[in-house]
Tab-separated table of C-alpha atoms and ligand atoms in Angstrom:
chain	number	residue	atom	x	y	z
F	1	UNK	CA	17.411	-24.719	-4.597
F	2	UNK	CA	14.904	-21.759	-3.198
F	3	UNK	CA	12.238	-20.781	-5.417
F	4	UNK	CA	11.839	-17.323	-7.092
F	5	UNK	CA	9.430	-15.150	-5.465
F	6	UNK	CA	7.621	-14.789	-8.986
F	7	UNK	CA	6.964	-18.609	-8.667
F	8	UNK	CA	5.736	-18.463	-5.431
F	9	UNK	CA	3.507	-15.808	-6.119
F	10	UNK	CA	1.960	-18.495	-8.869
F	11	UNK	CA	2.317	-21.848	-7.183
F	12	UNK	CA	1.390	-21.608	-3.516
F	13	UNK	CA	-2.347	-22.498	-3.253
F	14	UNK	CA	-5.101	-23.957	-0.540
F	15	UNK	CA	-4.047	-27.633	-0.673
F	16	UNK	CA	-6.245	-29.272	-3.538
F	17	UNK	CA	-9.943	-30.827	-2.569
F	18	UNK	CA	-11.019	-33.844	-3.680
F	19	UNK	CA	-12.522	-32.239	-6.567
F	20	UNK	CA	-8.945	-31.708	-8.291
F	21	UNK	CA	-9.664	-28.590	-9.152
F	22	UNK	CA	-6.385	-26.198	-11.023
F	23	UNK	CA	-7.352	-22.969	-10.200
F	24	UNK	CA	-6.873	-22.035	-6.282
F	25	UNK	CA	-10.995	-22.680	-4.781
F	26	UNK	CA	-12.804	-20.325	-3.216
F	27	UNK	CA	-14.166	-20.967	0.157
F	28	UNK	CA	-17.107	-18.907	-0.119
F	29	UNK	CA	-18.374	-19.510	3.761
F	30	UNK	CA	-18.723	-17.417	7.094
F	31	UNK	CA	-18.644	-20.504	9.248
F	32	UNK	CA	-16.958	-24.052	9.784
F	33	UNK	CA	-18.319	-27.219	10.993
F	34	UNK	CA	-17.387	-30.136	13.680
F	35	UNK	CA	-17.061	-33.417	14.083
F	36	UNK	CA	-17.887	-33.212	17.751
F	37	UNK	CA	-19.314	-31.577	20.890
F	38	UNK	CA	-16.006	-31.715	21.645
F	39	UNK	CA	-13.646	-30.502	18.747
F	40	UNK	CA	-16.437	-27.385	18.760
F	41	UNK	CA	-15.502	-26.916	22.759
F	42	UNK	CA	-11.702	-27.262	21.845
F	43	UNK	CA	-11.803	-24.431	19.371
F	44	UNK	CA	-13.388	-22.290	21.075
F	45	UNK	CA	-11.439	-23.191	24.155
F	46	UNK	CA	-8.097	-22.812	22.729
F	47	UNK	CA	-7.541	-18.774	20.892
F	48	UNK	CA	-3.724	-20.043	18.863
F	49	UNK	CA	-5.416	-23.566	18.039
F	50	UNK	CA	-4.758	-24.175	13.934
F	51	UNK	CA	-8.651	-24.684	13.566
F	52	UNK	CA	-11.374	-22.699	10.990
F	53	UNK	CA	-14.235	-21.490	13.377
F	54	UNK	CA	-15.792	-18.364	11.870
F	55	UNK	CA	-14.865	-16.154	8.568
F	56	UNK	CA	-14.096	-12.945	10.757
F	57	UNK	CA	-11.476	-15.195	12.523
F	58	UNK	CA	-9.480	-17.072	9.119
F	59	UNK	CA	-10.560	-18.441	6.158
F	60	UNK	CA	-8.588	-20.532	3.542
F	61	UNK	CA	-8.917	-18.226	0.622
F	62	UNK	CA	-7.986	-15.305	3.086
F	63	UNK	CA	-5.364	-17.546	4.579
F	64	UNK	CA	-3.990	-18.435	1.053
F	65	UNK	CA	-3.594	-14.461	-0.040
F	66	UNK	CA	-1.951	-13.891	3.940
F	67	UNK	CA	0.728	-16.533	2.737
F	68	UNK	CA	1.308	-15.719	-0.385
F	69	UNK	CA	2.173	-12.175	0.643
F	70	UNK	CA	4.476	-13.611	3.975
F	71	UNK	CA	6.672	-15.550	1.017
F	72	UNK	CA	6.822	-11.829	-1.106
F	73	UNK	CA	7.662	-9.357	1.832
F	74	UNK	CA	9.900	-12.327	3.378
F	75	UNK	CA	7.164	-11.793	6.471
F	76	UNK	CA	6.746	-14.276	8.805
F	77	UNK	CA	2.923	-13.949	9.496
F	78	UNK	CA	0.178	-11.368	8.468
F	79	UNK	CA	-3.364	-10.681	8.704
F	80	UNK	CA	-5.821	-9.643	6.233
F	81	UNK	CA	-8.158	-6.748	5.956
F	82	UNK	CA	-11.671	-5.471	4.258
F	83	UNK	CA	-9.579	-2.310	3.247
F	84	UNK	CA	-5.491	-0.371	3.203
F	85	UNK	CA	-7.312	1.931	6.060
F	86	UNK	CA	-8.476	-1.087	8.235
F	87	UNK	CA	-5.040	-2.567	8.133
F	88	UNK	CA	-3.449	0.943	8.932
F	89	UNK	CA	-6.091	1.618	11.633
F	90	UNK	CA	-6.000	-1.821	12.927
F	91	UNK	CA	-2.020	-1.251	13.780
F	92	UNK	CA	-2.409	1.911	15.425
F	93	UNK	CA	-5.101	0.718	17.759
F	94	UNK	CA	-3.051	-2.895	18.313
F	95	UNK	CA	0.401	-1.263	19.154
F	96	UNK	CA	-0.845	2.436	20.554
F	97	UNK	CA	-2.487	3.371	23.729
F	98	UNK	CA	-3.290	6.532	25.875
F	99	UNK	CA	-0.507	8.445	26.343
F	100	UNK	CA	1.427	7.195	23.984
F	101	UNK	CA	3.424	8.933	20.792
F	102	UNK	CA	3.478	8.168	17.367
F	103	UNK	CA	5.573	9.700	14.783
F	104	UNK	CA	4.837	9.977	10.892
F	105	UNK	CA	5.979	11.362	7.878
F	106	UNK	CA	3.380	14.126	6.982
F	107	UNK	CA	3.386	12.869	3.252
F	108	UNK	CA	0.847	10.020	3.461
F	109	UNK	CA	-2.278	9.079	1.805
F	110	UNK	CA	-4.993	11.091	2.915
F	111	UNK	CA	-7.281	9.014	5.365
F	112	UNK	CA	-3.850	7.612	6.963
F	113	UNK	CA	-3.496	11.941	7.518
F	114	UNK	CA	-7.233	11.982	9.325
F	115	UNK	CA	-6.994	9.272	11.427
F	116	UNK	CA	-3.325	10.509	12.812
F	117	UNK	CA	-4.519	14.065	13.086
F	118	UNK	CA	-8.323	13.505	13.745
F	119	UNK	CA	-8.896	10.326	15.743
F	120	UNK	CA	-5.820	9.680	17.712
F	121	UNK	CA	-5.406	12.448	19.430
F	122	UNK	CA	-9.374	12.098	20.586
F	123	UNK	CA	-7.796	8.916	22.463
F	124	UNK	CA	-4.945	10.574	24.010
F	125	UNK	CA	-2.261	9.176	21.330
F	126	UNK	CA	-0.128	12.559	20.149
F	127	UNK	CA	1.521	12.260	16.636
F	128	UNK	CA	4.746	14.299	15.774
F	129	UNK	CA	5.362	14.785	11.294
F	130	UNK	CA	8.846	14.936	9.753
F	131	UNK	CA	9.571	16.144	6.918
F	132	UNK	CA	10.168	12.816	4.104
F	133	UNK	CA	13.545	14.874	2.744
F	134	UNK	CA	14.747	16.003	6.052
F	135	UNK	CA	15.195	12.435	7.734
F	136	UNK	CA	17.429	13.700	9.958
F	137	UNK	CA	14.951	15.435	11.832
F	138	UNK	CA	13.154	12.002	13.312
F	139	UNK	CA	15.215	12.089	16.019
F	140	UNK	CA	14.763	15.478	17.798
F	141	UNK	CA	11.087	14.537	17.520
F	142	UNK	CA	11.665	11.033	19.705
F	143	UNK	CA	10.113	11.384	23.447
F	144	UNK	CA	9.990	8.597	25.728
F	145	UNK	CA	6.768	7.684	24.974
F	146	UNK	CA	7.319	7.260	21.261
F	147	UNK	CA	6.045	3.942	20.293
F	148	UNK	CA	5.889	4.006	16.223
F	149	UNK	CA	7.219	5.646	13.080
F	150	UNK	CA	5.057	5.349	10.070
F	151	UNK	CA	6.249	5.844	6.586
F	152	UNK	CA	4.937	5.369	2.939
F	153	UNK	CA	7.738	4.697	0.721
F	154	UNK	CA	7.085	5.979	-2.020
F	155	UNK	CA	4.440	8.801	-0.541
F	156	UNK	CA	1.528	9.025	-2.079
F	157	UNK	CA	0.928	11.186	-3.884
F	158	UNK	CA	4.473	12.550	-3.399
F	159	UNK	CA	6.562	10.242	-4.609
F	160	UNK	CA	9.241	10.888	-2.092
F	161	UNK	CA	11.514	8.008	-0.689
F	162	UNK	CA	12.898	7.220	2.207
F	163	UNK	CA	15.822	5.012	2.925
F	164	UNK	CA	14.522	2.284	4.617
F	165	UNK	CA	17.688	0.942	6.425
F	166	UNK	CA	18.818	4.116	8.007
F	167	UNK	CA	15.091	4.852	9.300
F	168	UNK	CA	15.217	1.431	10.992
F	169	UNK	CA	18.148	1.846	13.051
F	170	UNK	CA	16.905	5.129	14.412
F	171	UNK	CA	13.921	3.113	15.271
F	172	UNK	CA	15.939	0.110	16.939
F	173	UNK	CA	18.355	2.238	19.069
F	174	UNK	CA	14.943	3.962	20.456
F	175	UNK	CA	12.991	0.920	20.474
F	176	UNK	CA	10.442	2.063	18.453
F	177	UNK	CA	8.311	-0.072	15.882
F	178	UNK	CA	8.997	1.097	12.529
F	179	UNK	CA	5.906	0.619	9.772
F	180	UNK	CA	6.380	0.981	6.032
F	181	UNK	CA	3.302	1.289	3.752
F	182	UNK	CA	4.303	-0.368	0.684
F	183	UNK	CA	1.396	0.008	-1.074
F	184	UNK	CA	3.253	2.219	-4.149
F	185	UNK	CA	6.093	-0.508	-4.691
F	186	UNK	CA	4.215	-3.964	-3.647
F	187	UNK	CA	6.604	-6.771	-2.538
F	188	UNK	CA	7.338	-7.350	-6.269
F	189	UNK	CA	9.506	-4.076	-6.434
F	190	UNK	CA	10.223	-3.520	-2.616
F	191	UNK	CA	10.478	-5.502	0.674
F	192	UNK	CA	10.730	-3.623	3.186
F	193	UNK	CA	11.263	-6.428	6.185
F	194	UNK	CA	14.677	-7.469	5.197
F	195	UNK	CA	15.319	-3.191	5.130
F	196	UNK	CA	14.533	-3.527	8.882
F	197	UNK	CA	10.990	-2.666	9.092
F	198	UNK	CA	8.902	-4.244	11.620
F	199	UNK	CA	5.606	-4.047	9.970
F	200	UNK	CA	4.577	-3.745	6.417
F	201	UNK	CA	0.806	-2.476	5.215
F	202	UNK	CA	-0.482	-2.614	1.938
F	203	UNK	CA	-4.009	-1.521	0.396
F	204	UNK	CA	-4.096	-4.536	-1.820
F	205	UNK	CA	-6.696	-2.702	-3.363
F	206	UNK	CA	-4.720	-1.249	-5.557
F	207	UNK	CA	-1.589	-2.424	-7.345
F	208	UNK	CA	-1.823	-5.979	-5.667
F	209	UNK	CA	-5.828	-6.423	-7.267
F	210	UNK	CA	-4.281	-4.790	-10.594
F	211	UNK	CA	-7.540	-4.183	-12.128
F	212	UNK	CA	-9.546	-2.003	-9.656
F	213	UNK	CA	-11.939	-4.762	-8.496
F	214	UNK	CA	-12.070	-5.093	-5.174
F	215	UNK	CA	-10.994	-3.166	-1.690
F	216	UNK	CA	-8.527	-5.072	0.708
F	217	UNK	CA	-5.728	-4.606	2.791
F	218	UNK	CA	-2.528	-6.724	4.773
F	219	UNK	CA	-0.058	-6.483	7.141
F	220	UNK	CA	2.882	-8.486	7.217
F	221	UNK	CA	5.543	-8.936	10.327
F	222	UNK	CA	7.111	-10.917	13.276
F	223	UNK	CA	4.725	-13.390	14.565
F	224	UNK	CA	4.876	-11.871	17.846
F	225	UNK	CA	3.178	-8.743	16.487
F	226	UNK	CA	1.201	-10.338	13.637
F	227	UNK	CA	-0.978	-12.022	16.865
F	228	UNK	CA	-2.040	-9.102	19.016
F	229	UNK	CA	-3.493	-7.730	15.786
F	230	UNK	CA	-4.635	-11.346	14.456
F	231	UNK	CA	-6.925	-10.793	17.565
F	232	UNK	CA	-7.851	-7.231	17.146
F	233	UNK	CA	-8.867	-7.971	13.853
F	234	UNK	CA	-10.823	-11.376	15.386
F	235	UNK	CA	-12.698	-9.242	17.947
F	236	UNK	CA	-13.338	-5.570	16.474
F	237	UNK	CA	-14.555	-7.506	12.678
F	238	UNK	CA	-12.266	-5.482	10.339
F	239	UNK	CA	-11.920	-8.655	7.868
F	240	UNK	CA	-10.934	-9.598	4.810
F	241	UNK	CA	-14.045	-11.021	2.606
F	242	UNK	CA	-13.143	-14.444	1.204
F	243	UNK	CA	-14.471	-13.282	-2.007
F	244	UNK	CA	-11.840	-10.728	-2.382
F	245	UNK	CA	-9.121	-12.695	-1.099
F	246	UNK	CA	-10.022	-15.038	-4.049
F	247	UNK	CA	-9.660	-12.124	-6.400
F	248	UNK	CA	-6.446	-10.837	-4.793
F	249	UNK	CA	-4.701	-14.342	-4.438
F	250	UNK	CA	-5.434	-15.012	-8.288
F	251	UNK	CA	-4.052	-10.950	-8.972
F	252	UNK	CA	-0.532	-12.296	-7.122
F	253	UNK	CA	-0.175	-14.264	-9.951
F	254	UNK	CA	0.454	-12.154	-12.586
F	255	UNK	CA	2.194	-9.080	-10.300
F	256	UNK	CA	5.635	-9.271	-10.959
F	257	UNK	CA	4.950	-9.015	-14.641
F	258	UNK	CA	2.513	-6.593	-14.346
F	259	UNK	CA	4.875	-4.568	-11.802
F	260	UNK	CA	7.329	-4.857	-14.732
F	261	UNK	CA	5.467	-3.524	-17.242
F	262	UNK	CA	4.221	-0.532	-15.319
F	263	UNK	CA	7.409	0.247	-14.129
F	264	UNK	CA	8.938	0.145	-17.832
F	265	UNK	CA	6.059	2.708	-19.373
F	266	UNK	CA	6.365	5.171	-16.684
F	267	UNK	CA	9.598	5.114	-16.755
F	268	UNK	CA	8.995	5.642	-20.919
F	269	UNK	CA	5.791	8.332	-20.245
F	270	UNK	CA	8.565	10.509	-17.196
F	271	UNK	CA	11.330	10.371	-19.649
F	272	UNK	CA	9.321	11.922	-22.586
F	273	UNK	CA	7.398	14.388	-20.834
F	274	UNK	CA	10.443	15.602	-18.539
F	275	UNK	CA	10.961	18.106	-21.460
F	276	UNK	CA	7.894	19.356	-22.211
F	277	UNK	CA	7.000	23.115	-22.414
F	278	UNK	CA	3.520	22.908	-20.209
F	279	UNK	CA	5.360	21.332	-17.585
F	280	UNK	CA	7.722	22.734	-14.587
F	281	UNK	CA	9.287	18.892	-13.268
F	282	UNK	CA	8.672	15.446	-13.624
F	283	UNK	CA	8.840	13.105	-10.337
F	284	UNK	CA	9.519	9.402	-10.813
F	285	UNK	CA	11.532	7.503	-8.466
F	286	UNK	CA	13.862	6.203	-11.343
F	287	UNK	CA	14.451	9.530	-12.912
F	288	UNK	CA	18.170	10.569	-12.456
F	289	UNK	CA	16.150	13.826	-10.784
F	290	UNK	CA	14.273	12.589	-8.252
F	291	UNK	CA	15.882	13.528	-5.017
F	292	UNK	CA	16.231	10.135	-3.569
F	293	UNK	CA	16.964	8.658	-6.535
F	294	UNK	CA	19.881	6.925	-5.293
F	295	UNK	CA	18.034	5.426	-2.319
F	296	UNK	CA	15.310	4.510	-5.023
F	297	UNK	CA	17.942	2.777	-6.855
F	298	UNK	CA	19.080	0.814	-3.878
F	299	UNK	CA	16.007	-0.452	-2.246
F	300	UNK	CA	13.798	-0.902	-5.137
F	301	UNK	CA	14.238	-3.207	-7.928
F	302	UNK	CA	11.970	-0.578	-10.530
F	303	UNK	CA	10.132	2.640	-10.101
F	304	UNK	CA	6.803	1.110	-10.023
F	305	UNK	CA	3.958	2.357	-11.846
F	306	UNK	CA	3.433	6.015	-10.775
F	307	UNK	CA	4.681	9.032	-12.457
F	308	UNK	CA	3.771	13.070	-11.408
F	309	UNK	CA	4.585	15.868	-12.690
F	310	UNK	CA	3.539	19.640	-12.328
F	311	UNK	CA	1.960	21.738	-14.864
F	312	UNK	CA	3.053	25.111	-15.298
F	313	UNK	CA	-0.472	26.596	-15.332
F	314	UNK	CA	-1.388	25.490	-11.391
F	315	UNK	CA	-5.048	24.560	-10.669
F	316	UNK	CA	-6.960	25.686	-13.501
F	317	UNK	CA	-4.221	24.119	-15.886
F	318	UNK	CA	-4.962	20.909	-13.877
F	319	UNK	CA	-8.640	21.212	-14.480
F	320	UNK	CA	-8.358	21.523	-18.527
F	321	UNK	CA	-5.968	18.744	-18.338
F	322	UNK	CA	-8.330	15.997	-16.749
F	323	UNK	CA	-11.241	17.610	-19.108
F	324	UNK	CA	-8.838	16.886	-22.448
F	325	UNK	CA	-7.814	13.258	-21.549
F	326	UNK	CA	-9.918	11.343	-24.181
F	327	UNK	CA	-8.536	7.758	-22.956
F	328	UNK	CA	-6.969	8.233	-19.245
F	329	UNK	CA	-9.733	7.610	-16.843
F	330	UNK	CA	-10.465	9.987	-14.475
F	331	UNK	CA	-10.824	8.834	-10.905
F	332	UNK	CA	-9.178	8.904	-7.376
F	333	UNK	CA	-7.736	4.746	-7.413
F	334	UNK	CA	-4.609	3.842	-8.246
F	335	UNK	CA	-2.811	0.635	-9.201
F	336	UNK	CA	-5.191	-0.575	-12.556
F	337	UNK	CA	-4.484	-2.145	-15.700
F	338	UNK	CA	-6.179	1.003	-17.202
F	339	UNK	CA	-4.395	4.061	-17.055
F	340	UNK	CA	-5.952	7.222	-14.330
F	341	UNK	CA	-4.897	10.513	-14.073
F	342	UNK	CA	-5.853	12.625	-10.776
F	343	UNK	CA	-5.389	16.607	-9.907
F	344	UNK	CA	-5.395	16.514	-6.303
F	345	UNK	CA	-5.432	20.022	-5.856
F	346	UNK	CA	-8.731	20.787	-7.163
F	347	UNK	CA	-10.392	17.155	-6.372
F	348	UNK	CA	-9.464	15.053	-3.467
F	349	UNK	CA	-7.556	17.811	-1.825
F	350	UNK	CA	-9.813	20.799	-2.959
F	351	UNK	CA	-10.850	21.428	0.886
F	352	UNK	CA	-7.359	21.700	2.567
F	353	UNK	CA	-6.242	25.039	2.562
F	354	UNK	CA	-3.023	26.204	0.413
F	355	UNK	CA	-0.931	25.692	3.128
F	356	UNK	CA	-2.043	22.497	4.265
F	357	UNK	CA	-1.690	21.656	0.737
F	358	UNK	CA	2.232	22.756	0.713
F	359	UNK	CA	2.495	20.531	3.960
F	360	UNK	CA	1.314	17.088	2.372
F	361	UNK	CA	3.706	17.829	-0.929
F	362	UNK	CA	0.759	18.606	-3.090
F	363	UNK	CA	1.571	21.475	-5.517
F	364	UNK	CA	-1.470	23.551	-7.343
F	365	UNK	CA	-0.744	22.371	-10.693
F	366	UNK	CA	0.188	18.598	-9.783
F	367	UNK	CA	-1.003	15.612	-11.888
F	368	UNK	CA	-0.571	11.952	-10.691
F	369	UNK	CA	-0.441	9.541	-13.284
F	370	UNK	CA	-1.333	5.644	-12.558
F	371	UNK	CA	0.113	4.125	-15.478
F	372	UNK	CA	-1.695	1.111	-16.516
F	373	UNK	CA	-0.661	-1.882	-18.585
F	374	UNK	CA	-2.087	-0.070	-22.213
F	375	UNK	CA	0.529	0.318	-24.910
F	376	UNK	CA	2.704	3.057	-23.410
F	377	UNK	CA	2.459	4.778	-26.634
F	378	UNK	CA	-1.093	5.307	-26.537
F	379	UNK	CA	-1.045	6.326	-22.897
F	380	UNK	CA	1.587	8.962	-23.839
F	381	UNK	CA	-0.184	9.994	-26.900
F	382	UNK	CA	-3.398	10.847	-24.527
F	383	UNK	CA	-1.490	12.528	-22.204
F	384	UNK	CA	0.326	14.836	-24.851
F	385	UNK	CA	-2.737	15.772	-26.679
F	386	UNK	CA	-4.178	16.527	-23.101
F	387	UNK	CA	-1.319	18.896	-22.397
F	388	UNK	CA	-2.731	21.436	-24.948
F	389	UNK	CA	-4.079	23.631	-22.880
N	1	PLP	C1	-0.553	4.597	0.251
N	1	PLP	C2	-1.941	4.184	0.623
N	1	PLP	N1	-2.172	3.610	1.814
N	1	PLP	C3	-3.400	3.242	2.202
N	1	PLP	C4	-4.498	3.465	1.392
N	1	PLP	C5	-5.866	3.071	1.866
N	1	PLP	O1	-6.317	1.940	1.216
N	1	PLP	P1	-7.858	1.556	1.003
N	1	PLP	O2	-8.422	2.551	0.047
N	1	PLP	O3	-7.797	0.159	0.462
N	1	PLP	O4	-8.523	1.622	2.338
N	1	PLP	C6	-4.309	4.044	0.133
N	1	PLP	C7	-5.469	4.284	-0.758
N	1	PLP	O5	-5.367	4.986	-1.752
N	1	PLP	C8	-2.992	4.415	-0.264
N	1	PLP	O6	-2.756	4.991	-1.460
C-alpha cells in the first residue's frame, strides 16, 4: 500500500550512521573525502556520477530536504537553493537565452517583478504580462520565440488563482515550459506537477521553514530539466547551506499539520471580518467570493494561510492599522508560526507609482495577513481592536 504524503514528509531521512542517531543528522561540511587517487580522479572525471565532492555541488542534508520535497510535489528530481529568488533566477538563466521570450503573470512577488522587467531584458530575453483573471489572453501574447510561462498560484500578494490544468495545455500545444511558484500553497495544499506544470519553485523560506528561521529555496521537475539547472546551480554557487536544509527538512515534518491549521484560522479570521464596517472586501481563496474560487476549490486541498482584505480608509487607514496591532508582528515575511500583517502600499511598495501599483493588484488600503499558528481567536481579537481607526 503507498504511503501518505504526510508520512513521507516525517519518515524519509539520510540513511542512519553508525551512531544510531533518531533525529535526521546534519552534515555540517563543504567538502568530501576519498579513498583513492583514483575514486578522487573518477569524481571529478565523471559530472552524473552518484558521488559527494563539494557542498556547492550536493550534500546529504540538502539532498534529504531535495527528496523529501520530489515525494510532496510528486517531482521526479529538484535542486536546492540559498534563497525563493536564486531558485527563480536560477530557472530563467538555465532555460532562457538571447533572443528568447518569456511570458508572466504581472501579479508576482516583487523581486520575481525586477528581475523580469530589470535584468532580462539587459540580456536580450523580452517578457510579455497577462493579466491573472483574463487567462485567456496568454495566447495572443505567444511568439515563436516564447520559451516559458511563469505563474504564482496563489499571487502574492494578490491572492489570485489560476487554473493550473488549462494553463498547461496552452503551454504544451506551444511547447512552452510552464513554471508554477507554489510558494503560497506548499505541496501540502497544492501540487502543481500532476496539474501539468513542468517546473515548480518554492521560497522554502517561508511556509515550508514555518517559523521564519532561515532563507532557502527549490525547484522540483522532470529529470531532464532538474540537470541543466543541477549544473547551473554547481557552477554559478547559488546553493543551499546544509545548515538550513537541516532546519527545512526537520520543518517538513510538521507541514501538513501546520498547513492545516493555518488554513482553518484564516479561513475563521476572512469569514469574520468579511462583514466588517472598516473594510471594502475580503480575499481568501476559500471564500465563496473570491473570483476563482471554484478553481481554488479544485486544485487545492485548503486555502492556505493567507488572508487580505482592503480597508476602506486607503493608505493612511493602512498606516494606523499596522501602528494599532498590539500582537501581529509587523514585517515583510510570510509563512510563520507567529502571525504578520503587511501594508504594501505604503511599505514594500511605497516607491512604485499608483499605477504601477494598480498593475501588480496592490490596492491603497490593502492589508496582507500571514496567519500564524496562535489561537485564531487571539489573532482575530488583535486584528479587530486594530481596525479602530
Ligand atoms: C511567491 C514568492 N516567490 C519567491 C519569493 C522569494 O523568496 P526568497 O525571499 O526566499 O528569496 C517570495 C518571497 O517573499 C515569494 O513570496
Amino acid at each position: 500500500m503507498a504511503r501518505h504524503p504526510e508520512t513521507d514528509a516525517i519518515r524519509t531521512q539520510t540513511e542512519r550512521t553508525s551512531e544510531k542517531e533518531h533525529s535526521t543528522p546534519l552534515f555540517l561540511t563543504s567538502s568530501f573525502v576519498y579513498d583513492s587517487a583514483e575514486d578522487m580522479a573518477a569524481a571529478f572525471a565523471d559530472d552524473s556520477l552518484d558521488v559527494n565532492i563539494y557542498s556547492r555541488f550536493s550534500n546529504p542534508t540538502v539532498d534529504e530536504f531535495i527528496s523529501k520535497i520530489c515525494i510532496l510535489e510528486k517531482a521526479e528530481d529538484g535542486i536546492a537553493t540559498g534563497t525563493g529568488m536564486a531558485a527563480v533566477f536560477a530557472t530563467f538563466m538555465t532555460f532562457l537565452s538571447k533572443g528568447d521570450h518569456i511570458i508572466s503573470a504581472s501579479a508576482v512577488f516583487g523581486s520575481t517583478h525586477t528581475v523580469l522587467t530589470k535584468y532580462l531584458p539587459k540580456w536580450g530575453i523580452d517578457y510579455s504580462y497577462f493579466n491573472m483573471n483574463v487567462p485567456s489572453s496568454i495566447e495572443s501574447l505567444i511568439r515563436p520565440e516564447t520559451k516559458m510561462l511563469y505563474v504564482e498560484s496563489p499571487s502574492n500578494p494578490g491572492l489570485d488563482i489560476i487554473d493550473i490544468t488549462s494553463v498547461s495545455a496552452i503551454c504544451k500545444k506551444h511547447n512552452i515550459l510552464l513554471v508554477v511558484d507554489n510558494c503560497f500553497a506548499t505541496p501540502a495544499v497544492q501540487q502543481p506537477i500532476p496539474l501539468g506544470a513542468d517546473l515548480v519553485i518554492h521560497s522554502a523560506t517561508k511556509f515550508i521553514d514555518g517559523q521564519g528561521r532561515v532563507l532557502g529555496g527549490v525547484v522540483a521537475g522532470r529529470k531532464e530539466l532538474i540537470q541543466p539547472l543541477y549544473l547551473f546551480v554547481r557552477n554559478t554557487g547559488p546553493s543551499m547551506s546544509p545548515f538550513n536544509a537541516w532546519v527545512l527538512t526537520k520543518s517538513l515534518e510538521t507541514l501538513f499539520v501546520r498547513m492545516d491549521r493555518h488554513a482553518a484560522s484564516a479561513l475563521k479570521i476572512a469569514n469574520a471580518l468579511t462583514d466588517h464596517s472598516e473594510i471594502s472586501w475580503v480575499k481568501y481563496p476559500f471564500l465563496p467570493s473570491h473570483p476563482q474560487y471554484e478553481i481554488a476549490k479544485k486544485q487545492m486541498s485548503n486555502g492556505g494561510g493567507i488572508v487580505t482584505f482592503e480597508l476602506k480608509g486607503g493608505v493612511e487607514a493602512g498606516r494606523k492599522f499596522l501602528n494599532n496591532l498590539k500582537m501581529l508582528s509587523m514585517t515583510n515575511n510570510l509563512g510563520d508560526s507567529r502571525s504578520i500583517a503587511s501594508h504594501p502600499a505604503s511599505t514594500t511598495h511605497s516607491k512604485l507609482t499608483e499605477a504601477e501599483r494598480q498593475g501588480v493588484g496592490i490596492t491603497p488600503g490593502l492589508i496582507r495577513i500571514s496567519v500564524g499558528l496562535e489561537h485564531p481567536d487571539d489573532i482575530l481579537d488583535d486584528i479587530k481592536q486594530a481596525l479602530v481607526l
